[in-house]
Amino acid sequence: MKNYWWKILAAALVLYTIVAGFLLSVPAQPILHETIRNLYFHVPMWFGMMTILFISLWHSIKYLSKSDIQSDIVASQAAHTGMLLGFLGIVTGSVWAKYTWGAWWVSDTKLNGAAITLLIYLAYFILRGSLDEEQKRARISAVYNIFAYVMLIVFLMILPRLNDSLHPGNGGNPGFNKYDLDSTMRMVFYPAVAGWILLGVWMMTIKVRIEKLKRKILMNE
Amino acid sequence: MNKKIILFLLMTVFSAGAFAQDASLPPVEMATGLYQSGKIYVVVIVLAVIMAGILGYLVMLDRKVSNLEREIEK
């Protein structure tokens, strides 16, 4: 119980999100209609991705200062899990855009920024795959990972705020204002964000443990 | 001076209308029918079952890895 209480919390929060997200009332907004409920599912993907990629960044910095290969394992597996959430975020966003803006994809700073971010992280995996020597791979990809996170902040947080964007929370405005969220929606949205972050961390820890076991077996052979 | 204040107040009052919802617009279409018939609960149950399945799968994976860790530790 000591160690896994947060996994139960993650499951409870995500299940609560599904039930409350469909059944609680939402404000009636033109264009959005009931799709406003997507906020409970699409946005937490990105919050989860940013949190998990931050964990990845943190361990990359840790690797550079301590040269412990375990940190490199965490950094790479966190980047994997973060990409899963980012991919789900971009696909759900595309579906949402089709039925509100009328197109699967529009050339918008936020959307293109998200796509570029995913490509930057794909390059991280290509970089890892192309280096055979363990220490070298860990060091070079750690440096690249720091660069990748900075680019993520630029493409997802800064550029969309400097330009006009169809996507809510951009064009100079802060992320959430009173038009985006009412108090009932907050009651579902915040638990949703917390739940998906925790669920993402859970998936990440499983991947990390498997990779550490793989390495252990390789070392013993 | 007084006239200016009155003009200002009048303009404030009139501009308030611009922020109010336009009553002539049709109401935003929401899935009220879906809720009235009560069948939205079916969708909620289906999604909850899927999510519970995925969570159960995660728990299983977690346990499997724990067992492996114990075995390799030996």
PDB file of C-alpha atoms in Angstrom:
ATOM      1  CA  MET A   1       0.000   0.000   0.000  1.00  0.00           C
ATOM      2  CA  LYS A   2       2.893   2.325   0.834  1.00  0.00           C
ATOM      3  CA  ASN A   3       4.298   2.161  -2.666  1.00  0.00           C
ATOM      4  CA  TYR A   4       1.313   1.728  -4.904  1.00  0.00           C
ATOM      5  CA  TRP A   5      -1.317   4.074  -3.458  1.00  0.00           C
ATOM      6  CA  TRP A   6      -0.708   6.504  -6.328  1.00  0.00           C
ATOM      7  CA  LYS A   7      -1.503   3.821  -8.885  1.00  0.00           C
ATOM      8  CA  ILE A   8      -4.916   3.309  -7.265  1.00  0.00           C
ATOM      9  CA  LEU A   9      -5.345   7.083  -7.235  1.00  0.00           C
ATOM     10  CA  ALA A  10      -4.497   7.219 -10.958  1.00  0.00           C
ATOM     11  CA  ALA A  11      -7.077   4.524 -11.772  1.00  0.00           C
ATOM     12  CA  ALA A  12      -9.739   6.194  -9.613  1.00  0.00           C
ATOM     13  CA  LEU A  13      -9.150   9.629 -11.133  1.00  0.00           C
ATOM     14  CA  VAL A  14      -9.262   8.385 -14.718  1.00  0.00           C
ATOM     15  CA  LEU A  15     -12.437   6.362 -14.111  1.00  0.00           C
ATOM     16  CA  TYR A  16     -14.008   9.362 -12.353  1.00  0.00           C
ATOM     17  CA  THR A  17     -13.129  11.487 -15.380  1.00  0.00           C
ATOM     18  CA  ILE A  18     -14.970   9.149 -17.740  1.00  0.00           C
ATOM     19  CA  VAL A  19     -18.137   9.023 -15.622  1.00  0.00           C
ATOM     20  CA  ALA A  20     -18.232  12.682 -14.561  1.00  0.00           C
ATOM     21  CA  GLY A  21     -16.928  13.870 -17.908  1.00  0.00           C
ATOM     22  CA  PHE A  22     -19.982  12.473 -19.668  1.00  0.00           C
ATOM     23  CA  LEU A  23     -22.654  13.033 -17.064  1.00  0.00           C
ATOM     24  CA  LEU A  24     -21.982  16.430 -15.478  1.00  0.00           C
ATOM     25  CA  SER A  25     -23.388  19.484 -17.205  1.00  0.00           C
ATOM     26  CA  VAL A  26     -21.253  21.598 -19.520  1.00  0.00           C
ATOM     27  CA  PRO A  27     -21.843  25.136 -20.797  1.00  0.00           C
ATOM     28  CA  ALA A  28     -23.649  25.338 -24.144  1.00  0.00           C
ATOM     29  CA  GLN A  29     -21.190  26.949 -26.561  1.00  0.00           C
ATOM     30  CA  PRO A  30     -21.735  27.611 -30.261  1.00  0.00           C
ATOM     31  CA  ILE A  31     -19.685  25.417 -32.649  1.00  0.00           C
ATOM     32  CA  LEU A  32     -18.390  23.275 -29.768  1.00  0.00           C
ATOM     33  CA  HIS A  33     -21.719  21.845 -28.533  1.00  0.00           C
ATOM     34  CA  GLU A  34     -21.092  18.577 -26.671  1.00  0.00           C
ATOM     35  CA  THR A  35     -17.565  18.281 -28.059  1.00  0.00           C
ATOM     36  CA  ILE A  36     -16.519  20.623 -25.243  1.00  0.00           C
ATOM     37  CA  ARG A  37     -16.238  17.405 -23.222  1.00  0.00           C
ATOM     38  CA  ASN A  38     -13.165  16.548 -25.287  1.00  0.00           C
ATOM     39  CA  LEU A  39     -11.363  18.991 -23.033  1.00  0.00           C
ATOM     40  CA  TYR A  40     -11.364  16.286 -20.342  1.00  0.00           C
ATOM     41  CA  PHE A  41      -9.602  13.817 -22.596  1.00  0.00           C
ATOM     42  CA  HIS A  42      -7.621  15.671 -25.263  1.00  0.00           C
ATOM     43  CA  VAL A  43      -5.924  18.288 -23.061  1.00  0.00           C
ATOM     44  CA  PRO A  44      -4.728  15.889 -20.301  1.00  0.00           C
ATOM     45  CA  MET A  45      -2.784  13.995 -22.994  1.00  0.00           C
ATOM     46  CA  TRP A  46      -0.632  17.087 -23.513  1.00  0.00           C
ATOM     47  CA  PHE A  47      -0.285  17.800 -19.811  1.00  0.00           C
ATOM     48  CA  GLY A  48       0.775  14.184 -19.340  1.00  0.00           C
ATOM     49  CA  MET A  49       3.215  14.402 -22.238  1.00  0.00           C
ATOM     50  CA  MET A  50       4.827  17.597 -20.940  1.00  0.00           C
ATOM     51  CA  THR A  51       5.187  16.209 -17.419  1.00  0.00           C
ATOM     52  CA  ILE A  52       6.691  12.923 -18.576  1.00  0.00           C
ATOM     53  CA  LEU A  53       9.027  14.601 -21.044  1.00  0.00           C
ATOM     54  CA  PHE A  54      10.116  16.851 -18.180  1.00  0.00           C
ATOM     55  CA  ILE A  55      10.964  13.723 -16.179  1.00  0.00           C
ATOM     56  CA  SER A  56      12.932  12.592 -19.237  1.00  0.00           C
ATOM     57  CA  LEU A  57      14.788  15.926 -19.338  1.00  0.00           C
ATOM     58  CA  TRP A  58      15.494  15.750 -15.611  1.00  0.00           C
ATOM     59  CA  HIS A  59      17.095  12.327 -15.939  1.00  0.00           C
ATOM     60  CA  SER A  60      19.109  13.411 -18.965  1.00  0.00           C
ATOM     61  CA  ILE A  61      20.582  16.255 -16.902  1.00  0.00           C
ATOM     62  CA  LYS A  62      21.178  13.794 -14.083  1.00  0.00           C
ATOM     63  CA  TYR A  63      22.996  11.482 -16.490  1.00  0.00           C
ATOM     64  CA  LEU A  64      25.268  14.274 -17.645  1.00  0.00           C
ATOM     65  CA  SER A  65      26.247  15.143 -14.074  1.00  0.00           C
ATOM     66  CA  LYS A  66      26.581  11.601 -12.651  1.00  0.00           C
ATOM     67  CA  SER A  67      27.112   9.362 -15.704  1.00  0.00           C
ATOM     68  CA  ASP A  68      24.826   6.714 -14.215  1.00  0.00           C
ATOM     69  CA  ILE A  69      23.387   4.572 -17.008  1.00  0.00           C
ATOM     70  CA  GLN A  70      20.190   4.015 -14.994  1.00  0.00           C
ATOM     71  CA  SER A  71      19.318   7.689 -15.543  1.00  0.00           C
ATOM     72  CA  ASP A  72      19.722   7.174 -19.279  1.00  0.00           C
ATOM     73  CA  ILE A  73      17.255   4.272 -19.145  1.00  0.00           C
ATOM     74  CA  VAL A  74      14.672   6.438 -17.347  1.00  0.00           C
ATOM     75  CA  ALA A  75      15.221   9.320 -19.786  1.00  0.00           C
ATOM     76  CA  SER A  76      14.723   7.140 -22.870  1.00  0.00           C
ATOM     77  CA  GLN A  77      11.695   5.249 -21.548  1.00  0.00           C
ATOM     78  CA  ALA A  78      10.056   8.466 -20.328  1.00  0.00           C
ATOM     79  CA  ALA A  79      10.516   9.921 -23.815  1.00  0.00           C
ATOM     80  CA  HIS A  80       8.809   6.807 -25.232  1.00  0.00           C
ATOM     81  CA  THR A  81       5.797   7.168 -22.943  1.00  0.00           C
ATOM     82  CA  GLY A  82       5.640  10.900 -23.567  1.00  0.00           C
ATOM     83  CA  MET A  83       5.506  10.256 -27.301  1.00  0.00           C
ATOM     84  CA  LEU A  84       2.608   7.846 -26.849  1.00  0.00           C
ATOM     85  CA  LEU A  85       0.610  10.552 -25.045  1.00  0.00           C
ATOM     86  CA  GLY A  86       1.651  13.188 -27.579  1.00  0.00           C
ATOM     87  CA  PHE A  87       0.571  10.971 -30.462  1.00  0.00           C
ATOM     88  CA  LEU A  88      -2.810  10.370 -28.817  1.00  0.00           C
ATOM     89  CA  GLY A  89      -3.082  14.115 -28.213  1.00  0.00           C
ATOM     90  CA  ILE A  90      -2.442  14.994 -31.842  1.00  0.00           C
ATOM     91  CA  VAL A  91      -4.867  12.354 -33.177  1.00  0.00           C
ATOM     92  CA  THR A  92      -7.681  13.341 -30.772  1.00  0.00           C
ATOM     93  CA  GLY A  93      -7.028  16.991 -31.583  1.00  0.00           C
ATOM     94  CA  SER A  94      -7.282  16.251 -35.290  1.00  0.00           C
ATOM     95  CA  VAL A  95     -10.646  14.519 -34.849  1.00  0.00           C
ATOM     96  CA  TRP A  96     -11.905  17.389 -32.710  1.00  0.00           C
ATOM     97  CA  ALA A  97     -10.734  19.909 -35.325  1.00  0.00           C
ATOM     98  CA  LYS A  98     -12.557  18.042 -38.097  1.00  0.00           C
ATOM     99  CA  TYR A  99     -15.919  18.423 -36.351  1.00  0.00           C
ATOM    100  CA  THR A 100     -15.495  21.983 -35.063  1.00  0.00           C
ATOM    101  CA  TRP A 101     -13.162  23.801 -37.453  1.00  0.00           C
ATOM    102  CA  GLY A 102     -14.116  21.612 -40.420  1.00  0.00           C
ATOM    103  CA  ALA A 103     -10.719  20.165 -41.313  1.00  0.00           C
ATOM    104  CA  TRP A 104      -8.487  17.382 -40.005  1.00  0.00           C
ATOM    105  CA  TRP A 105      -5.538  19.724 -40.053  1.00  0.00           C
ATOM    106  CA  VAL A 106      -5.180  23.478 -40.437  1.00  0.00           C
ATOM    107  CA  SER A 107      -1.906  25.321 -40.826  1.00  0.00           C
ATOM    108  CA  ASP A 108      -1.954  26.848 -37.380  1.00  0.00           C
ATOM    109  CA  THR A 109       1.006  27.724 -35.138  1.00  0.00           C
ATOM    110  CA  LYS A 110      -0.209  25.502 -32.320  1.00  0.00           C
ATOM    111  CA  LEU A 111      -0.927  22.505 -34.543  1.00  0.00           C
ATOM    112  CA  ASN A 112       2.258  22.758 -36.574  1.00  0.00           C
ATOM    113  CA  GLY A 113       4.201  23.343 -33.367  1.00  0.00           C
ATOM    114  CA  ALA A 114       2.797  20.134 -31.920  1.00  0.00           C
ATOM    115  CA  ALA A 115       3.713  18.214 -35.072  1.00  0.00           C
ATOM    116  CA  ILE A 116       7.251  19.626 -35.095  1.00  0.00           C
ATOM    117  CA  THR A 117       7.654  18.724 -31.420  1.00  0.00           C
ATOM    118  CA  LEU A 118       6.730  15.112 -32.114  1.00  0.00           C
ATOM    119  CA  LEU A 119       9.196  15.026 -35.025  1.00  0.00           C
ATOM    120  CA  ILE A 120      11.969  16.442 -32.807  1.00  0.00           C
ATOM    121  CA  TYR A 121      11.382  13.613 -30.344  1.00  0.00           C
ATOM    122  CA  LEU A 122      11.248  11.036 -33.143  1.00  0.00           C
ATOM    123  CA  ALA A 123      14.716  12.265 -34.092  1.00  0.00           C
ATOM    124  CA  TYR A 124      15.773  11.547 -30.495  1.00  0.00           C
ATOM    125  CA  PHE A 125      14.901   7.874 -31.001  1.00  0.00           C
ATOM    126  CA  ILE A 126      16.647   7.772 -34.376  1.00  0.00           C
ATOM    127  CA  LEU A 127      19.732   9.294 -32.733  1.00  0.00           C
ATOM    128  CA  ARG A 128      19.641   6.665 -29.989  1.00  0.00           C
ATOM    129  CA  GLY A 129      19.204   3.879 -32.505  1.00  0.00           C
ATOM    130  CA  SER A 130      22.168   4.999 -34.569  1.00  0.00           C
ATOM    131  CA  LEU A 131      24.719   4.904 -31.737  1.00  0.00           C
ATOM    132  CA  ASP A 132      25.970   1.515 -30.618  1.00  0.00           C
ATOM    133  CA  GLU A 133      28.279   2.314 -27.773  1.00  0.00           C
ATOM    134  CA  GLU A 134      26.303   2.639 -24.539  1.00  0.00           C
ATOM    135  CA  GLN A 135      28.132   5.526 -22.883  1.00  0.00           C
ATOM    136  CA  LYS A 136      28.372   7.518 -26.076  1.00  0.00           C
ATOM    137  CA  ARG A 137      24.694   6.963 -26.871  1.00  0.00           C
ATOM    138  CA  ALA A 138      23.663   8.016 -23.376  1.00  0.00           C
ATOM    139  CA  ARG A 139      25.755  11.189 -23.407  1.00  0.00           C
ATOM    140  CA  ILE A 140      24.903  12.429 -26.886  1.00  0.00           C
ATOM    141  CA  SER A 141      21.202  11.676 -26.551  1.00  0.00           C
ATOM    142  CA  ALA A 142      21.100  13.379 -23.144  1.00  0.00           C
ATOM    143  CA  VAL A 143      22.444  16.562 -24.693  1.00  0.00           C
ATOM    144  CA  TYR A 144      19.977  16.266 -27.564  1.00  0.00           C
ATOM    145  CA  ASN A 145      17.117  15.676 -25.097  1.00  0.00           C
ATOM    146  CA  ILE A 146      17.806  18.989 -23.369  1.00  0.00           C
ATOM    147  CA  PHE A 147      17.695  20.722 -26.743  1.00  0.00           C
ATOM    148  CA  ALA A 148      14.454  18.867 -27.582  1.00  0.00           C
ATOM    149  CA  TYR A 149      12.686  20.038 -24.418  1.00  0.00           C
ATOM    150  CA  VAL A 150      13.688  23.624 -25.026  1.00  0.00           C
ATOM    151  CA  MET A 151      12.258  23.316 -28.549  1.00  0.00           C
ATOM    152  CA  LEU A 152       9.074  21.831 -27.089  1.00  0.00           C
ATOM    153  CA  ILE A 153       8.615  24.894 -24.854  1.00  0.00           C
ATOM    154  CA  VAL A 154       9.247  27.174 -27.822  1.00  0.00           C
ATOM    155  CA  PHE A 155       6.877  25.376 -30.206  1.00  0.00           C
ATOM    156  CA  LEU A 156       4.072  24.552 -27.788  1.00  0.00           C
ATOM    157  CA  MET A 157       4.142  27.420 -25.308  1.00  0.00           C
ATOM    158  CA  ILE A 158       5.844  30.474 -26.783  1.00  0.00           C
ATOM    159  CA  LEU A 159       5.231  30.644 -30.552  1.00  0.00           C
ATOM    160  CA  PRO A 160       1.460  29.953 -30.336  1.00  0.00           C
ATOM    161  CA  ARG A 161       1.141  32.833 -27.880  1.00  0.00           C
ATOM    162  CA  LEU A 162       2.988  35.213 -30.164  1.00  0.00           C
ATOM    163  CA  ASN A 163       0.833  34.438 -33.192  1.00  0.00           C
ATOM    164  CA  ASP A 164      -2.877  34.235 -33.799  1.00  0.00           C
ATOM    165  CA  SER A 165      -4.175  30.739 -33.449  1.00  0.00           C
ATOM    166  CA  LEU A 166      -7.509  28.979 -33.782  1.00  0.00           C
ATOM    167  CA  HIS A 167      -6.587  26.834 -30.834  1.00  0.00           C
ATOM    168  CA  PRO A 168      -7.965  28.102 -27.494  1.00  0.00           C
ATOM    169  CA  GLY A 169      -5.512  29.585 -25.042  1.00  0.00           C
ATOM    170  CA  ASN A 170      -3.319  31.265 -27.647  1.00  0.00           C
ATOM    171  CA  GLY A 171      -2.841  34.577 -29.411  1.00  0.00           C
ATOM    172  CA  GLY A 172      -1.550  36.362 -26.334  1.00  0.00           C
ATOM    173  CA  ASN A 173      -4.072  34.932 -23.897  1.00  0.00           C
ATOM    174  CA  PRO A 174      -3.172  32.831 -20.885  1.00  0.00           C
ATOM    175  CA  GLY A 175      -4.027  29.136 -21.131  1.00  0.00           C
ATOM    176  CA  PHE A 176      -7.359  29.212 -19.356  1.00  0.00           C
ATOM    177  CA  ASN A 177      -9.772  32.025 -18.831  1.00  0.00           C
ATOM    178  CA  LYS A 178     -13.343  32.224 -17.668  1.00  0.00           C
ATOM    179  CA  TYR A 179     -14.659  31.620 -21.181  1.00  0.00           C
ATOM    180  CA  ASP A 180     -12.877  28.307 -21.528  1.00  0.00           C
ATOM    181  CA  LEU A 181     -13.722  26.725 -18.213  1.00  0.00           C
ATOM    182  CA  ASP A 182     -16.551  27.085 -15.741  1.00  0.00           C
ATOM    183  CA  SER A 183     -16.453  25.778 -12.191  1.00  0.00           C
ATOM    184  CA  THR A 184     -18.235  22.483 -12.966  1.00  0.00           C
ATOM    185  CA  MET A 185     -15.762  21.773 -15.744  1.00  0.00           C
ATOM    186  CA  ARG A 186     -12.828  22.460 -13.437  1.00  0.00           C
ATOM    187  CA  MET A 187     -14.160  19.736 -11.122  1.00  0.00           C
ATOM    188  CA  VAL A 188     -13.592  17.223 -13.901  1.00  0.00           C
ATOM    189  CA  PHE A 189     -10.689  18.826 -15.756  1.00  0.00           C
ATOM    190  CA  TYR A 190      -8.184  19.066 -12.901  1.00  0.00           C
ATOM    191  CA  PRO A 191      -8.707  15.468 -11.701  1.00  0.00           C
ATOM    192  CA  ALA A 192      -8.435  14.390 -15.348  1.00  0.00           C
ATOM    193  CA  VAL A 193      -5.066  16.102 -15.721  1.00  0.00           C
ATOM    194  CA  ALA A 194      -3.788  14.620 -12.448  1.00  0.00           C
ATOM    195  CA  GLY A 195      -5.120  11.168 -13.332  1.00  0.00           C
ATOM    196  CA  TRP A 196      -3.545  11.030 -16.777  1.00  0.00           C
ATOM    197  CA  ILE A 197      -0.205  12.344 -15.516  1.00  0.00           C
ATOM    198  CA  LEU A 198      -0.149   9.613 -12.865  1.00  0.00           C
ATOM    199  CA  LEU A 199      -1.247   6.966 -15.369  1.00  0.00           C
ATOM    200  CA  GLY A 200       1.524   8.070 -17.731  1.00  0.00           C
ATOM    201  CA  VAL A 201       4.090   7.876 -14.940  1.00  0.00           C
ATOM    202  CA  TRP A 202       2.832   4.397 -14.087  1.00  0.00           C
ATOM    203  CA  MET A 203       3.259   3.196 -17.681  1.00  0.00           C
ATOM    204  CA  MET A 204       6.701   4.803 -17.724  1.00  0.00           C
ATOM    205  CA  THR A 205       7.833   3.027 -14.536  1.00  0.00           C
ATOM    206  CA  ILE A 206       6.823  -0.346 -15.994  1.00  0.00           C
ATOM    207  CA  LYS A 207       8.844   0.359 -19.157  1.00  0.00           C
ATOM    208  CA  VAL A 208      11.816   1.496 -17.062  1.00  0.00           C
ATOM    209  CA  ARG A 209      11.723  -1.655 -14.930  1.00  0.00           C
ATOM    210  CA  ILE A 210      11.596  -3.887 -18.018  1.00  0.00           C
ATOM    211  CA  GLU A 211      14.580  -2.070 -19.579  1.00  0.00           C
ATOM    212  CA  LYS A 212      16.572  -2.314 -16.353  1.00  0.00           C
ATOM    213  CA  LEU A 213      15.871  -6.064 -16.204  1.00  0.00           C
ATOM    214  CA  LYS A 214      16.930  -6.450 -19.845  1.00  0.00           C
ATOM    215  CA  ARG A 215      20.209  -4.721 -19.098  1.00  0.00           C
ATOM    216  CA  LYS A 216      20.789  -6.838 -16.016  1.00  0.00           C
ATOM    217  CA  ILE A 217      20.283 -10.041 -18.034  1.00  0.00           C
ATOM    218  CA  LEU A 218      22.625  -8.754 -20.755  1.00  0.00           C
ATOM    219  CA  MET A 219      25.286  -7.948 -18.160  1.00  0.00           C
ATOM    220  CA  ASN A 220      25.100 -11.416 -16.601  1.00  0.00           C
ATOM    221  CA  GLU A 221      25.440 -13.243 -19.899  1.00  0.00           C
TER     222      GLU A 221
ATOM    223  CA  MET B   1     -19.392  68.529 -17.842  1.00  0.00           C
ATOM    224  CA  ASN B   2     -22.634  67.030 -16.616  1.00  0.00           C
ATOM    225  CA  LYS B   3     -23.693  66.285 -20.174  1.00  0.00           C
ATOM    226  CA  LYS B   4     -20.502  64.370 -20.768  1.00  0.00           C
ATOM    227  CA  ILE B   5     -21.077  62.215 -17.712  1.00  0.00           C
ATOM    228  CA  ILE B   6     -24.647  61.504 -18.757  1.00  0.00           C
ATOM    229  CA  LEU B   7     -23.485  60.629 -22.269  1.00  0.00           C
ATOM    230  CA  PHE B   8     -20.845  58.323 -20.825  1.00  0.00           C
ATOM    231  CA  LEU B   9     -23.393  56.559 -18.609  1.00  0.00           C
ATOM    232  CA  LEU B  10     -25.830  56.186 -21.513  1.00  0.00           C
ATOM    233  CA  MET B  11     -23.142  54.678 -23.710  1.00  0.00           C
ATOM    234  CA  THR B  12     -22.169  52.282 -20.949  1.00  0.00           C
ATOM    235  CA  VAL B  13     -25.760  51.131 -20.596  1.00  0.00           C
ATOM    236  CA  PHE B  14     -26.209  50.665 -24.335  1.00  0.00           C
ATOM    237  CA  SER B  15     -22.929  48.846 -24.797  1.00  0.00           C
ATOM    238  CA  ALA B  16     -23.943  46.346 -22.096  1.00  0.00           C
ATOM    239  CA  GLY B  17     -26.343  44.912 -24.647  1.00  0.00           C
ATOM    240  CA  ALA B  18     -23.395  43.941 -26.824  1.00  0.00           C
ATOM    241  CA  PHE B  19     -22.112  41.581 -24.122  1.00  0.00           C
ATOM    242  CA  ALA B  20     -25.482  39.955 -23.452  1.00  0.00           C
ATOM    243  CA  GLN B  21     -26.495  36.818 -25.342  1.00  0.00           C
ATOM    244  CA  ASP B  22     -28.464  37.559 -28.458  1.00  0.00           C
ATOM    245  CA  ALA B  23     -31.936  36.179 -27.740  1.00  0.00           C
ATOM    246  CA  SER B  24     -32.846  35.962 -31.423  1.00  0.00           C
ATOM    247  CA  LEU B  25     -30.171  33.313 -32.077  1.00  0.00           C
ATOM    248  CA  PRO B  26     -31.332  29.694 -31.915  1.00  0.00           C
ATOM    249  CA  PRO B  27     -30.147  27.941 -28.749  1.00  0.00           C
ATOM    250  CA  VAL B  28     -26.924  25.963 -29.038  1.00  0.00           C
ATOM    251  CA  GLU B  29     -27.662  22.385 -29.886  1.00  0.00           C
ATOM    252  CA  MET B  30     -26.701  20.025 -27.077  1.00  0.00           C
ATOM    253  CA  ALA B  31     -27.280  16.307 -26.714  1.00  0.00           C
ATOM    254  CA  THR B  32     -30.363  16.747 -24.554  1.00  0.00           C
ATOM    255  CA  GLY B  33     -32.197  13.911 -26.315  1.00  0.00           C
ATOM    256  CA  LEU B  34     -29.357  11.544 -25.530  1.00  0.00           C
ATOM    257  CA  TYR B  35     -29.712  12.389 -21.867  1.00  0.00           C
ATOM    258  CA  GLN B  36     -33.512  12.264 -21.850  1.00  0.00           C
ATOM    259  CA  SER B  37     -33.624   8.745 -23.227  1.00  0.00           C
ATOM    260  CA  GLY B  38     -31.095   7.786 -20.572  1.00  0.00           C
ATOM    261  CA  LYS B  39     -28.937   5.801 -22.961  1.00  0.00           C
ATOM    262  CA  ILE B  40     -25.866   7.954 -22.483  1.00  0.00           C
ATOM    263  CA  TYR B  41     -25.263   5.768 -19.430  1.00  0.00           C
ATOM    264  CA  VAL B  42     -24.651   2.835 -21.749  1.00  0.00           C
ATOM    265  CA  VAL B  43     -21.818   4.742 -23.397  1.00  0.00           C
ATOM    266  CA  VAL B  44     -20.401   5.683 -20.005  1.00  0.00           C
ATOM    267  CA  ILE B  45     -20.513   2.061 -18.869  1.00  0.00           C
ATOM    268  CA  VAL B  46     -18.834   0.841 -22.067  1.00  0.00           C
ATOM    269  CA  LEU B  47     -16.044   3.386 -21.733  1.00  0.00           C
ATOM    270  CA  ALA B  48     -15.639   2.641 -18.035  1.00  0.00           C
ATOM    271  CA  VAL B  49     -15.365  -1.083 -18.832  1.00  0.00           C
ATOM    272  CA  ILE B  50     -12.721  -0.434 -21.498  1.00  0.00           C
ATOM    273  CA  MET B  51     -10.739   1.798 -19.148  1.00  0.00           C
ATOM    274  CA  ALA B  52     -11.085  -0.738 -16.321  1.00  0.00           C
ATOM    275  CA  GLY B  53      -9.800  -3.398 -18.719  1.00  0.00           C
ATOM    276  CA  ILE B  54      -6.784  -1.315 -19.658  1.00  0.00           C
ATOM    277  CA  LEU B  55      -6.096  -0.532 -15.998  1.00  0.00           C
ATOM    278  CA  GLY B  56      -6.416  -4.205 -15.092  1.00  0.00           C
ATOM    279  CA  TYR B  57      -3.951  -5.032 -17.866  1.00  0.00           C
ATOM    280  CA  LEU B  58      -1.521  -2.458 -16.432  1.00  0.00           C
ATOM    281  CA  VAL B  59      -1.855  -4.032 -12.964  1.00  0.00           C
ATOM    282  CA  MET B  60      -1.097  -7.450 -14.480  1.00  0.00           C
ATOM    283  CA  LEU B  61       1.958  -6.118 -16.331  1.00  0.00           C
ATOM    284  CA  ASP B  62       3.136  -4.444 -13.142  1.00  0.00           C
ATOM    285  CA  ARG B  63       2.876  -7.718 -11.215  1.00  0.00           C
ATOM    286  CA  LYS B  64       4.617  -9.683 -13.961  1.00  0.00           C
ATOM    287  CA  VAL B  65       7.546  -7.286 -13.907  1.00  0.00           C
ATOM    288  CA  SER B  66       7.674  -7.467 -10.103  1.00  0.00           C
ATOM    289  CA  ASN B  67       7.841 -11.273 -10.295  1.00  0.00           C
ATOM    290  CA  LEU B  68      10.576 -11.116 -12.917  1.00  0.00           C
ATOM    291  CA  GLU B  69      12.543  -8.674 -10.788  1.00  0.00           C
ATOM    292  CA  ARG B  70      12.307 -11.026  -7.827  1.00  0.00           C
ATOM    293  CA  GLU B  71      13.372 -14.013  -9.933  1.00  0.00           C
ATOM    294  CA  ILE B  72      16.370 -12.260 -11.466  1.00  0.00           C
ATOM    295  CA  GLU B  73      17.380 -10.905  -8.062  1.00  0.00           C
ATOM    296  CA  LYS B  74      17.792 -14.492  -6.796  1.00  0.00           C
TER     297      LYS B  74
END
